[in-house]
Short mmCIF file of C-alpha atoms and ligand atoms in Angstrom, two decimals:
data_model
loop_
_atom_site.label_atom_id
_atom_site.label_comp_id
_atom_site.label_asym_id
_atom_site.label_seq_id
_atom_site.Cartn_x
_atom_site.Cartn_y
_atom_site.Cartn_z
CA MET A 150 -1.35 -24.57 13.67
CA THR A 151 1.08 -22.65 11.35
CA LEU A 152 0.03 -21.03 8.30
CA HIS A 153 3.71 -21.31 6.73
CA THR A 154 3.11 -24.88 5.19
CA SER A 155 5.42 -25.81 2.33
CA ARG A 156 4.78 -24.35 -0.52
CA ARG A 157 8.15 -23.33 -1.97
CA THR A 158 8.61 -25.99 -4.84
CA LEU A 159 6.63 -23.56 -7.26
CA LEU A 160 9.42 -21.20 -7.38
CA THR A 161 8.83 -21.25 -11.23
CA GLY A 162 11.38 -18.38 -10.71
CA LEU A 163 11.59 -14.78 -11.67
CA GLY A 164 11.18 -14.18 -15.39
CA ALA A 165 9.16 -17.32 -15.52
CA THR A 166 6.76 -16.54 -18.60
CA ALA A 167 3.19 -17.85 -19.24
CA LEU A 168 2.94 -21.55 -21.42
CA VAL A 169 1.57 -20.86 -24.94
CA ALA A 170 0.92 -24.26 -25.29
CA PRO A 171 -0.06 -24.86 -29.62
CA ALA A 172 -3.91 -24.45 -30.52
CA ILE A 173 -6.00 -27.81 -29.58
CA ALA A 174 -8.64 -27.29 -31.11
CA LYS A 175 -10.49 -25.15 -33.93
CA GLY A 176 -12.73 -22.34 -32.49
CA LEU A 177 -10.05 -21.67 -29.62
CA VAL A 178 -9.03 -18.40 -29.33
CA SER A 179 -5.34 -18.11 -30.75
CA TRP A 180 -3.44 -14.90 -29.14
CA LYS A 181 -0.90 -13.08 -31.24
CA GLY A 182 1.13 -12.15 -27.96
CA ASN A 183 0.92 -13.49 -24.55
CA PRO A 184 -2.44 -12.32 -23.25
CA PHE A 185 -1.06 -12.33 -19.48
CA SER A 186 1.78 -10.47 -20.25
CA LEU A 187 1.18 -8.35 -17.08
CA GLY A 188 0.79 -11.58 -14.49
CA VAL A 189 -1.50 -12.03 -12.11
CA ALA A 190 -2.36 -11.60 -8.57
CA ALA A 191 -4.05 -12.47 -5.77
CA GLY A 192 -5.69 -10.15 -2.96
CA ALA A 193 -8.50 -9.29 -0.75
CA PRO A 194 -8.42 -12.84 1.08
CA ALA A 195 -11.12 -14.11 3.40
CA ALA A 196 -11.47 -17.35 5.22
CA ASP A 197 -12.78 -19.12 2.31
CA GLY A 198 -11.78 -17.75 -0.66
CA PHE A 199 -10.15 -14.28 -2.20
CA VAL A 200 -10.23 -12.37 -5.58
CA LEU A 201 -8.09 -13.19 -8.53
CA TRP A 202 -6.47 -10.58 -11.01
CA THR A 203 -5.31 -10.78 -14.38
CA ARG A 204 -5.62 -8.16 -17.08
CA LEU A 205 -5.50 -9.46 -20.73
CA ALA A 206 -3.01 -7.14 -22.84
CA PRO A 207 -1.43 -9.19 -25.82
CA GLU A 208 0.50 -6.07 -26.61
CA PRO A 209 0.55 -4.19 -23.48
CA LEU A 210 2.59 -1.24 -24.73
CA ALA A 211 0.00 -0.63 -27.23
CA GLU A 212 -2.63 1.96 -25.95
CA ASP A 213 -5.38 -0.50 -26.15
CA GLY A 214 -3.13 -3.29 -24.87
CA GLY A 215 -3.57 -5.07 -28.14
CA ILE A 216 -7.12 -6.04 -27.40
CA ALA A 217 -10.56 -4.64 -28.19
CA GLY A 218 -14.40 -5.56 -28.73
CA PRO A 219 -16.99 -6.89 -25.96
CA SER A 220 -15.66 -8.47 -22.82
CA ARG A 221 -14.23 -12.05 -23.08
CA ALA A 222 -14.59 -14.80 -20.87
CA ILE A 223 -11.44 -16.65 -19.72
CA GLY A 224 -11.05 -20.21 -17.75
CA TYR A 225 -9.53 -20.16 -14.28
CA GLU A 226 -8.31 -23.11 -12.10
CA ILE A 227 -7.45 -23.34 -8.61
CA ALA A 228 -5.57 -26.19 -6.82
CA THR A 229 -4.39 -27.10 -3.68
CA ASP A 230 -0.97 -28.17 -4.95
CA ASP A 231 1.60 -25.54 -6.83
CA SER A 232 1.73 -27.81 -9.91
CA MET A 233 -1.69 -27.55 -10.21
CA HIS A 234 -2.24 -31.49 -10.28
CA HIS A 235 -5.21 -31.64 -7.36
CA ILE A 236 -7.88 -28.95 -8.91
CA VAL A 237 -10.28 -27.93 -6.69
CA GLN A 238 -12.52 -25.59 -8.41
CA ARG A 239 -12.62 -24.31 -12.02
CA GLY A 240 -14.70 -21.97 -14.31
CA THR A 241 -14.74 -18.81 -16.23
CA ALA A 242 -14.21 -15.45 -14.87
CA LEU A 243 -14.97 -12.21 -17.02
CA ALA A 244 -12.52 -9.66 -18.75
CA GLU A 245 -14.19 -6.87 -18.76
CA SER A 246 -14.40 -4.29 -21.68
CA GLU A 247 -15.26 -1.42 -19.83
CA TRP A 248 -12.46 -2.18 -17.21
CA GLY A 249 -10.05 -2.40 -19.82
CA TYR A 250 -9.96 -6.35 -20.00
CA SER A 251 -9.18 -6.47 -16.04
CA VAL A 252 -10.43 -9.85 -14.50
CA HIS A 253 -11.76 -9.49 -10.78
CA LYS A 254 -12.65 -13.01 -9.69
CA SER A 255 -14.50 -13.42 -6.72
CA ILE A 256 -13.59 -16.90 -5.31
CA LYS A 257 -15.34 -18.66 -2.16
CA GLY A 258 -15.91 -21.97 -0.74
CA LEU A 259 -12.41 -22.93 0.12
CA LYS A 260 -10.42 -23.88 3.47
CA PRO A 261 -9.29 -21.24 6.07
CA GLY A 262 -5.24 -20.76 6.75
CA ARG A 263 -4.17 -22.45 3.79
CA PRO A 264 -2.23 -21.67 0.32
CA TYR A 265 -3.90 -22.41 -2.76
CA TRP A 266 -2.22 -22.28 -6.56
CA TYR A 267 -4.16 -20.72 -9.46
CA ARG A 268 -3.53 -20.33 -13.18
CA PHE A 269 -5.88 -18.77 -15.99
CA THR A 270 -6.45 -20.02 -19.33
CA SER A 271 -7.73 -18.39 -22.62
CA GLY A 272 -7.70 -20.23 -25.75
CA SER A 273 -3.97 -22.09 -26.38
CA ALA A 274 -2.63 -19.70 -23.68
CA SER A 275 -1.86 -20.08 -19.84
CA SER A 276 -0.92 -17.31 -17.13
CA ALA A 277 1.90 -17.97 -14.72
CA ILE A 278 0.87 -20.09 -11.71
CA GLY A 279 0.27 -17.77 -9.02
CA ARG A 280 -0.02 -18.34 -5.18
CA ALA A 281 -3.30 -17.38 -3.04
CA GLN A 282 -4.08 -18.08 0.36
CA THR A 283 -7.16 -17.53 2.66
CA LEU A 284 -7.39 -15.95 6.21
CA PRO A 285 -6.38 -18.19 9.15
CA PRO A 286 -9.67 -19.82 11.16
CA HIS A 287 -10.32 -18.76 14.96
CA GLY A 288 -7.10 -19.92 16.91
CA ALA A 289 -3.95 -19.44 14.44
CA ASP A 290 -0.92 -18.58 16.25
CA LYS A 291 1.36 -17.67 13.94
CA LEU A 292 1.38 -14.89 10.88
CA ARG A 293 3.98 -13.78 8.47
CA PHE A 294 3.82 -10.67 6.71
CA ALA A 295 5.90 -7.67 4.62
CA TYR A 296 4.81 -3.96 3.95
CA PHE A 297 5.57 -1.83 1.29
CA SER A 298 5.51 1.70 0.17
CA CYS A 299 6.82 4.16 -2.38
CA SER A 300 7.96 2.67 -5.59
CA HIS A 301 9.39 5.05 -7.76
CA TYR A 302 10.14 3.24 -11.05
CA GLU A 303 12.91 5.98 -12.18
CA TYR A 304 15.02 6.16 -8.87
CA GLY A 305 16.08 2.14 -8.57
CA TYR A 306 15.16 -1.31 -9.63
CA PHE A 307 12.25 -3.26 -7.56
CA SER A 308 15.24 -5.85 -6.00
CA ALA A 309 13.32 -5.22 -2.30
CA TYR A 310 10.02 -6.67 -3.78
CA ARG A 311 11.99 -9.41 -5.29
CA HIS A 312 13.35 -10.30 -2.07
CA ALA A 313 10.28 -9.53 -0.31
CA ALA A 314 9.05 -12.24 -2.49
CA TYR A 315 11.92 -14.93 -1.97
CA GLU A 316 10.83 -14.59 2.30
CA ASP A 317 7.67 -16.11 1.31
CA PRO A 318 5.39 -14.16 3.42
CA ASP A 319 1.62 -15.41 4.01
CA PHE A 320 0.95 -11.64 2.80
CA GLY A 321 2.00 -8.28 1.42
CA ILE A 322 0.59 -4.82 2.18
CA PHE A 323 0.83 -1.89 0.15
CA LEU A 324 0.49 1.14 1.65
CA GLY A 325 0.74 3.53 -0.79
CA ASP A 326 2.75 5.11 -3.42
CA TYR A 327 2.60 2.26 -5.72
CA ILE A 328 2.99 4.36 -8.66
CA TYR A 329 4.33 7.77 -9.36
CA GLU A 330 2.66 10.11 -11.43
CA TYR A 331 5.39 12.11 -12.22
CA ALA A 332 6.82 13.32 -15.55
CA GLU A 333 9.88 11.56 -16.97
CA LYS A 334 12.82 12.51 -15.41
CA HIS A 335 10.89 14.53 -12.96
CA PRO A 336 13.56 17.50 -12.38
CA ASP A 337 15.85 16.58 -9.73
CA LYS A 338 19.07 16.15 -8.25
CA HIS A 339 18.68 12.41 -7.68
CA PRO A 340 19.98 10.03 -10.33
CA THR A 341 17.55 8.04 -12.36
CA VAL A 342 18.21 4.28 -13.80
CA ARG A 343 15.09 4.38 -15.93
CA THR A 344 12.34 6.27 -17.50
CA HIS A 345 8.55 6.53 -16.77
CA SER A 346 6.31 6.55 -19.59
CA GLY A 347 4.47 8.97 -21.53
CA GLY A 348 6.77 11.89 -21.09
CA LYS A 349 4.33 14.22 -18.88
CA GLU A 350 2.61 14.03 -15.70
CA CYS A 351 -0.31 11.48 -15.54
CA GLU A 352 -3.71 12.88 -15.83
CA THR A 353 -6.04 11.09 -18.08
CA LEU A 354 -7.11 7.37 -17.74
CA ALA A 355 -4.64 6.50 -20.87
CA GLU A 356 -1.71 7.78 -19.18
CA TYR A 357 -2.22 6.27 -15.79
CA ARG A 358 -3.21 3.02 -17.23
CA ALA A 359 0.24 2.83 -19.17
CA ARG A 360 1.75 4.13 -15.98
CA TYR A 361 0.30 1.17 -14.29
CA THR A 362 1.33 -1.10 -17.08
CA GLN A 363 5.18 0.32 -17.32
CA TYR A 364 5.16 -1.14 -13.61
CA ARG A 365 3.40 -4.15 -13.55
CA LEU A 366 5.95 -5.09 -16.48
CA ASP A 367 8.55 -5.17 -13.90
CA PRO A 368 9.66 -8.40 -13.49
CA ASN A 369 10.05 -8.10 -10.00
CA LEU A 370 6.78 -6.55 -9.22
CA GLN A 371 5.35 -9.04 -11.14
CA PHE A 372 7.10 -11.70 -9.52
CA LEU A 373 6.12 -10.37 -6.01
CA HIS A 374 2.05 -10.37 -6.80
CA GLN A 375 2.70 -13.71 -8.68
CA MET A 376 3.93 -15.44 -5.56
CA VAL A 377 2.60 -13.56 -2.35
CA PRO A 378 -1.17 -12.42 -2.17
CA ALA A 379 -2.09 -8.43 -1.93
CA LEU A 380 -3.78 -6.49 0.68
CA LEU A 381 -3.92 -2.73 -0.41
CA THR A 382 -4.53 1.10 0.28
CA TRP A 383 -3.07 4.02 -1.34
CA ASP A 384 -1.41 7.19 -0.66
CA ASP A 385 -1.44 10.43 -2.51
CA HIS A 386 0.54 9.43 -5.97
CA GLU A 387 -1.65 6.93 -7.31
CA VAL A 388 -3.42 10.34 -8.24
CA GLN A 389 -1.17 13.25 -7.50
CA ASN A 390 1.37 14.11 -4.71
CA ASP A 391 -0.25 15.62 -1.58
CA TYR A 392 -3.74 15.65 -2.89
CA ALA A 393 -6.65 15.75 -0.52
CA ASP A 394 -10.15 14.98 -1.69
CA LYS A 395 -10.86 17.05 -4.52
CA TRP A 396 -7.94 19.68 -3.77
CA GLY A 397 -5.02 18.96 -5.69
CA GLU A 398 -1.72 20.52 -4.96
CA ASP A 399 -1.87 22.83 -8.12
CA PHE A 400 -4.99 24.84 -6.83
CA GLN A 401 -6.55 23.04 -9.75
CA ASP A 402 -10.36 23.78 -9.93
CA PRO A 403 -11.76 20.91 -8.13
CA ALA A 404 -14.20 19.60 -10.55
CA ALA A 405 -11.51 19.06 -13.05
CA PHE A 406 -9.26 17.74 -10.12
CA LEU A 407 -12.07 14.93 -9.49
CA LYS A 408 -12.03 14.08 -13.06
CA ARG A 409 -8.47 13.29 -12.75
CA ARG A 410 -9.04 11.56 -9.67
CA ALA A 411 -11.77 9.27 -11.60
CA ALA A 412 -9.38 8.16 -14.25
CA ALA A 413 -6.78 7.68 -11.61
CA TYR A 414 -8.83 5.49 -9.54
CA LYS A 415 -10.66 3.62 -12.03
CA ALA A 416 -6.51 2.59 -13.62
CA TYR A 417 -5.84 1.52 -9.96
CA TYR A 418 -8.94 -0.49 -9.68
CA GLU A 419 -8.13 -2.03 -12.83
CA PHE A 420 -4.63 -3.21 -12.28
CA MET A 421 -5.40 -4.47 -8.52
CA PRO A 422 -6.90 -7.51 -6.78
CA LEU A 423 -9.73 -6.08 -5.31
CA LYS A 424 -13.08 -6.90 -4.83
CA PRO A 425 -15.57 -6.45 -7.46
CA VAL A 426 -18.88 -4.34 -6.72
CA PHE A 427 -17.36 -3.18 -3.51
CA SER A 428 -14.01 -1.50 -4.81
CA GLN A 429 -15.12 -0.83 -7.95
CA PRO A 430 -15.10 2.91 -8.79
CA HIS A 431 -18.16 5.17 -9.50
CA GLY A 432 -16.83 8.22 -11.19
CA PRO A 433 -14.43 9.56 -8.63
CA ASN A 434 -15.64 7.89 -5.88
CA MET A 435 -14.37 4.42 -4.76
CA ARG A 436 -14.20 2.07 -1.68
CA LEU A 437 -10.87 1.16 -0.55
CA TYR A 438 -10.78 1.12 2.93
CA ASP A 439 -11.44 -2.17 4.63
CA ARG A 440 -11.36 -4.98 7.74
CA TYR A 441 -9.42 -8.18 7.60
CA ASP A 442 -9.72 -10.48 10.23
CA PHE A 443 -6.98 -13.48 10.79
CA GLY A 444 -9.11 -15.57 12.86
CA ASP A 445 -8.46 -13.88 16.61
CA LEU A 446 -5.19 -13.32 16.06
CA MET A 447 -4.97 -9.92 13.89
CA ARG A 448 -7.43 -7.60 13.01
CA LEU A 449 -6.02 -5.57 9.76
CA ASP A 450 -7.75 -1.95 9.22
CA LEU A 451 -6.68 -0.94 5.76
CA ILE A 452 -7.65 3.19 6.00
CA ASP A 453 -7.89 5.67 3.39
CA GLY A 454 -6.32 8.77 3.94
CA ARG A 455 -6.64 10.70 0.94
CA GLN A 456 -10.08 10.15 -0.38
CA TYR A 457 -11.98 11.62 2.51
CA ARG A 458 -9.29 14.14 4.22
CA SER A 459 -10.34 17.76 4.73
CA ARG A 460 -8.07 19.93 2.44
CA GLU A 461 -4.63 20.91 3.74
CA ALA A 462 -4.47 23.41 6.57
CA CYS A 463 -3.40 26.62 4.88
CA TYR A 464 -4.00 25.93 1.26
CA ASP A 465 -5.02 29.18 -0.18
CA HIS A 466 -2.14 30.79 2.22
CA GLN A 467 0.47 28.62 0.35
CA LYS A 468 -0.89 29.74 -2.77
CA ALA A 469 -0.80 33.35 -1.53
CA ILE A 470 3.06 33.36 -1.46
CA GLY A 471 3.16 31.17 -4.66
CA GLN A 472 3.88 27.51 -3.33
CA ARG A 473 2.31 24.33 -4.23
CA GLY A 474 -1.01 23.67 -1.96
CA GLY A 475 0.90 20.79 -0.63
CA GLY A 476 2.46 19.20 2.64
CA HIS A 477 4.55 22.52 4.56
CA VAL A 478 5.30 23.35 7.98
CA GLU A 479 2.97 25.33 9.97
CA THR A 480 3.26 26.75 13.05
CA ARG A 481 0.17 27.38 15.80
CA GLY A 482 0.35 30.76 15.53
CA SER A 483 0.90 31.12 11.66
CA CYS A 484 -2.26 28.57 10.90
CA PRO A 485 -5.18 28.12 13.38
CA GLU A 486 -7.20 26.22 10.85
CA LEU A 487 -4.82 23.25 11.92
CA PHE A 488 -6.73 22.93 14.85
CA GLU A 489 -10.33 22.96 14.09
CA ALA A 490 -12.12 19.92 15.83
CA ASP A 491 -14.38 19.27 12.61
CA ARG A 492 -11.01 18.62 10.40
CA SER A 493 -10.79 15.16 9.56
CA MET A 494 -7.35 12.75 8.09
CA ILE A 495 -9.94 9.88 7.01
CA GLY A 496 -13.63 11.94 7.14
CA MET A 497 -15.87 11.43 10.06
CA LYS A 498 -17.52 8.58 8.55
CA GLN A 499 -14.30 6.02 7.94
CA GLU A 500 -13.44 7.70 11.67
CA LYS A 501 -16.76 5.98 13.04
CA TRP A 502 -15.79 2.64 11.02
CA LEU A 503 -12.39 2.56 12.34
CA PHE A 504 -13.20 3.12 15.85
CA ASP A 505 -16.26 0.97 15.88
CA GLY A 506 -13.90 -1.72 14.56
CA LEU A 507 -11.52 -1.08 17.50
CA ALA A 508 -13.52 -0.86 19.92
CA THR A 509 -15.64 -4.19 19.46
CA SER A 510 -12.37 -6.18 18.17
CA LYS A 511 -11.53 -9.77 19.23
CA ALA A 512 -8.09 -9.96 17.97
CA ARG A 513 -4.78 -9.79 19.94
CA TRP A 514 -3.45 -7.47 17.35
CA ASN A 515 -5.17 -4.54 15.85
CA VAL A 516 -2.95 -3.29 13.06
CA VAL A 517 -4.18 -0.18 11.06
CA GLY A 518 -2.41 -0.23 7.39
CA ASN A 519 -2.14 3.82 6.97
CA ASP A 520 -0.41 5.86 4.23
CA VAL A 521 1.34 8.83 6.33
CA THR A 522 2.89 9.72 9.75
CA MET A 523 0.94 9.09 12.38
CA ALA A 524 2.74 10.08 15.76
CA ARG A 525 3.64 13.56 16.06
CA LEU A 526 6.80 14.70 14.30
CA ARG A 527 7.67 18.67 15.47
CA GLN A 528 10.01 19.51 12.30
CA LYS A 529 11.19 23.08 12.06
CA ASN A 530 9.65 25.59 8.93
CA LYS A 531 12.31 28.03 7.25
CA ASP A 532 12.62 30.41 10.17
CA GLY A 533 13.48 27.50 12.60
CA GLU A 534 10.33 27.06 14.54
CA LEU A 535 8.87 23.88 15.17
CA GLY A 536 5.53 23.10 13.50
CA TRP A 537 3.31 20.64 11.94
CA TYR A 538 3.59 19.31 8.76
CA THR A 539 0.33 19.32 7.17
CA ASP A 540 0.29 16.16 5.07
CA GLY A 541 0.93 13.83 7.59
CA TRP A 542 -1.42 13.35 10.17
CA ASP A 543 0.49 16.06 12.06
CA GLY A 544 -1.95 18.34 9.76
CA TYR A 545 -5.07 16.92 11.40
CA PRO A 546 -4.28 16.85 14.96
CA ALA A 547 -7.99 17.04 16.07
CA SER A 548 -8.57 13.86 14.27
CA ARG A 549 -5.42 11.88 15.54
CA ALA A 550 -6.34 12.85 19.29
CA ARG A 551 -9.56 11.57 18.92
CA LEU A 552 -8.15 7.97 17.42
CA MET A 553 -5.60 7.72 20.46
CA GLN A 554 -8.20 8.92 23.02
CA HIS A 555 -10.59 5.95 21.32
CA VAL A 556 -7.63 3.59 21.50
CA ALA A 557 -7.10 4.64 24.93
CA ASP A 558 -10.78 4.33 25.90
CA SER A 559 -11.86 1.46 23.76
CA LYS A 560 -8.52 -0.18 24.88
CA PRO A 561 -8.29 -2.56 21.64
CA SER A 562 -5.61 -5.33 22.41
CA ASN A 563 -2.12 -4.28 20.98
CA PHE A 564 -2.76 -1.20 18.84
CA VAL A 565 0.35 -0.85 16.35
CA ALA A 566 0.15 1.40 13.31
CA ILE A 567 2.16 0.47 9.82
CA THR A 568 3.04 3.32 7.66
CA GLY A 569 4.39 4.55 4.61
CA ASP A 570 4.92 7.53 2.71
CA ILE A 571 7.80 9.46 4.16
CA HIS A 572 10.88 7.52 2.45
CA SER A 573 12.27 6.26 6.13
CA TYR A 574 12.16 3.57 8.89
CA TRP A 575 10.73 4.97 11.93
CA ALA A 576 9.76 3.46 15.41
CA ASN A 577 7.32 5.44 17.24
CA ASP A 578 5.54 5.28 20.51
CA LEU A 579 1.75 6.30 19.93
CA LYS A 580 0.50 8.46 22.74
CA THR A 581 -2.29 10.16 23.88
CA ASP A 582 -1.03 13.53 24.16
CA PHE A 583 2.17 14.17 22.55
CA ASP A 584 2.85 17.22 24.53
CA ASP A 585 2.74 15.48 27.65
CA PRO A 586 5.98 13.67 28.98
CA LYS A 587 3.64 11.66 31.74
CA ALA A 588 0.80 10.83 28.61
CA PRO A 589 0.53 7.02 28.43
CA THR A 590 2.43 5.10 25.34
CA ILE A 591 -1.25 3.37 23.97
CA GLY A 592 0.55 2.07 20.81
CA SER A 593 3.12 1.48 18.61
CA GLU A 594 4.25 2.60 15.20
CA LEU A 595 6.46 1.14 12.85
CA ILE A 596 7.23 2.86 9.44
CA GLY A 597 8.87 1.43 6.68
CA THR A 598 11.49 2.71 4.42
CA SER A 599 10.79 3.25 0.32
CA ILE A 600 11.23 0.57 -2.35
CA THR A 601 13.18 3.26 -3.99
CA SER A 602 12.00 6.68 -3.55
CA TYR A 603 15.03 8.70 -2.16
CA GLY A 604 14.62 9.52 1.58
CA VAL A 605 14.23 12.52 3.50
CA PRO A 606 17.49 14.29 3.99
CA TYR A 607 18.94 12.46 7.21
CA ASP A 608 20.71 15.38 8.76
CA VAL A 609 17.56 17.14 9.00
CA PHE A 610 15.52 14.76 10.34
CA ALA A 611 18.34 13.50 12.98
CA GLN A 612 18.39 16.86 14.23
CA ILE A 613 15.05 17.08 15.33
CA LEU A 614 14.99 13.40 17.08
CA PRO A 615 15.87 15.07 21.04
CA ASP A 616 12.31 17.38 20.04
CA ASN A 617 10.41 13.90 19.76
CA PRO A 618 11.21 11.78 22.28
CA HIS A 619 8.72 9.12 21.57
CA ILE A 620 10.68 8.63 18.57
CA LYS A 621 12.84 5.42 19.18
CA PHE A 622 14.49 4.84 15.91
CA PHE A 623 15.31 6.53 12.47
CA GLU A 624 16.79 6.10 9.42
CA SER A 625 16.53 7.74 5.91
CA ARG A 626 19.14 6.42 3.95
CA LYS A 627 18.23 2.75 2.79
CA ARG A 628 15.55 1.47 1.13
CA GLY A 629 13.69 -1.68 1.35
CA TYR A 630 10.54 -2.81 3.40
CA VAL A 631 9.29 -4.42 6.52
CA SER A 632 9.07 -8.09 7.51
CA VAL A 633 6.73 -9.03 10.00
CA GLU A 634 6.22 -12.41 12.36
CA LEU A 635 3.62 -12.34 14.73
CA THR A 636 2.61 -14.76 17.50
CA ARG A 637 0.12 -14.31 20.22
CA GLU A 638 3.01 -13.27 22.26
CA ARG A 639 5.29 -10.69 20.09
CA MET A 640 5.13 -8.56 16.63
CA THR A 641 8.97 -8.92 15.26
CA ALA A 642 9.52 -6.72 12.62
CA LYS A 643 12.64 -7.00 10.45
CA PHE A 644 13.51 -3.58 8.58
CA GLN A 645 14.95 -5.32 5.44
CA THR A 646 17.22 -3.23 3.37
CA VAL A 647 18.49 -3.54 0.31
CA SER A 648 22.08 -3.03 -0.74
CA ASP A 649 21.70 -0.30 -3.59
CA VAL A 650 18.70 0.52 -5.52
CA THR A 651 20.84 1.33 -8.63
CA ASP A 652 21.87 -2.34 -8.70
CA PRO A 653 19.25 -5.23 -10.40
CA ALA A 654 21.23 -7.53 -8.27
CA ALA A 655 21.01 -5.84 -4.82
CA THR A 656 21.33 -7.90 -2.20
CA LEU A 657 18.94 -7.54 0.86
CA SER A 658 20.43 -7.51 4.94
CA THR A 659 18.09 -6.83 8.10
CA LEU A 660 19.35 -3.12 9.39
CA LYS A 661 17.28 -3.20 12.66
CA THR A 662 14.71 -5.73 14.36
CA PHE A 663 12.11 -4.23 16.45
CA VAL A 664 9.39 -5.91 18.81
CA VAL A 665 6.18 -5.14 20.33
CA ASP A 666 5.45 -7.74 23.17
CA ASP A 667 1.58 -8.48 24.27
CA GLY A 668 0.49 -5.73 26.14
CA ASN A 669 3.49 -3.37 26.26
CA PRO A 670 2.81 -0.92 23.76
CA GLY A 671 6.04 0.45 21.85
CA PRO A 672 8.23 -0.55 19.73
CA VAL A 673 11.59 -1.77 21.32
CA GLU A 674 14.60 -2.55 19.61
CA ALA A 675 15.66 -6.41 19.62
FE1 LIG B 158 6.35 8.37 -1.36
CA1 LIG B 159 3.27 9.88 -0.34
#
């Protein structure tokens, strides 16, 4: 069977606005503005359902979204066709005042492996029609998905999101840096095309909410969420650059930092199509890491590389030299802490969860959606010595070694990491021991570039490629995303790139295509 049934006729088009019909009866809510100004989204798919999301905001740029008072019940409808003629479910969903009038409606009782369409209604207002999708059944043999990371609003237009939507993948996977918390015109040498909200770095709930609102009013991002169901994990900028658990990069008191993290996580939950209850935050804690089985074709483990990680190695050392506490290059001599066995990238509890899932998986493809570079990346410190960058998996070498060895021992079929963060494309072999040239390749890593965020310096990184023979490809000068087609025999990953992030009409091309063949770890250029 194929998942890819006909569903193109919807394409209401970018910039489609909600239908606001005249009030048809007395007593209906009448809205001054469009309450569905932030659009719709689907996510958290299951074989028999998904989560539908919207957030009421008739005046999205007002601090309260133009809405106050108690929670509101709104209507929803689910159909098997894109013109909403064949309704299979309808009911009410709650826009909860304590969650910013966001809706997270968990839908069950649908058929596996097919698209559905949905809309919300409130009084005289209807939302745009969105597309959702259930997970495929056992035996599914084809899947298409795209993955994204690092969409900095100021550095460009989100044309990559638009092109991804027009490619019509079954699912879109967000790997972090969905927003950037930075102040307006964060000072650096890169040109900006538009300006972040608020005039300061996000720290409070109101500031994070305003930032998500700004991003969700972007027509390309809103269109992507309308057309493509989302699977999500985060990286650092959803809270603060290079944070680790309760340690911020600016050496803020951990208790104060946790208050900021609580605000950031709450806003994230409020704006994303995440599972209610399961992912609803409790103060600074929020369960995001999760597992999705696409029949027996793919198991996707979306891991959380920020909330539970050990503090960045030699954090205090950075403070002593007046540097920020985030990622920096350390060497074996400068930072013995780096190699301590009890340090973890994802926390021991999540490691066990991930390892159990890999050991018991019956899936042909075992994909980990991950925020930061998993492969060893020898890079130079300011003295030209090769070392370990403390913010990536290189900063947690014992944790990575446990994962690589577990993959080698438990042999999940076709282990592939898909990764964001580093604003560049990479195709890497994953190895049990990156220091032993004879060590086996046990998996593959395919890193997508950024949607808009400027790349790491090309010349600096091109120079260290000879020190990293497990790296098959690197390109940091292009922005875009990765588009994947998966069959039982092969994973085909297209590195999709946009012509110019400063051009709102940027075009799309394929920079490179890498394949991983079943049973043959390591990406190969097609
Ligand atoms: Fe980023
Ligand atoms: Ca990042």
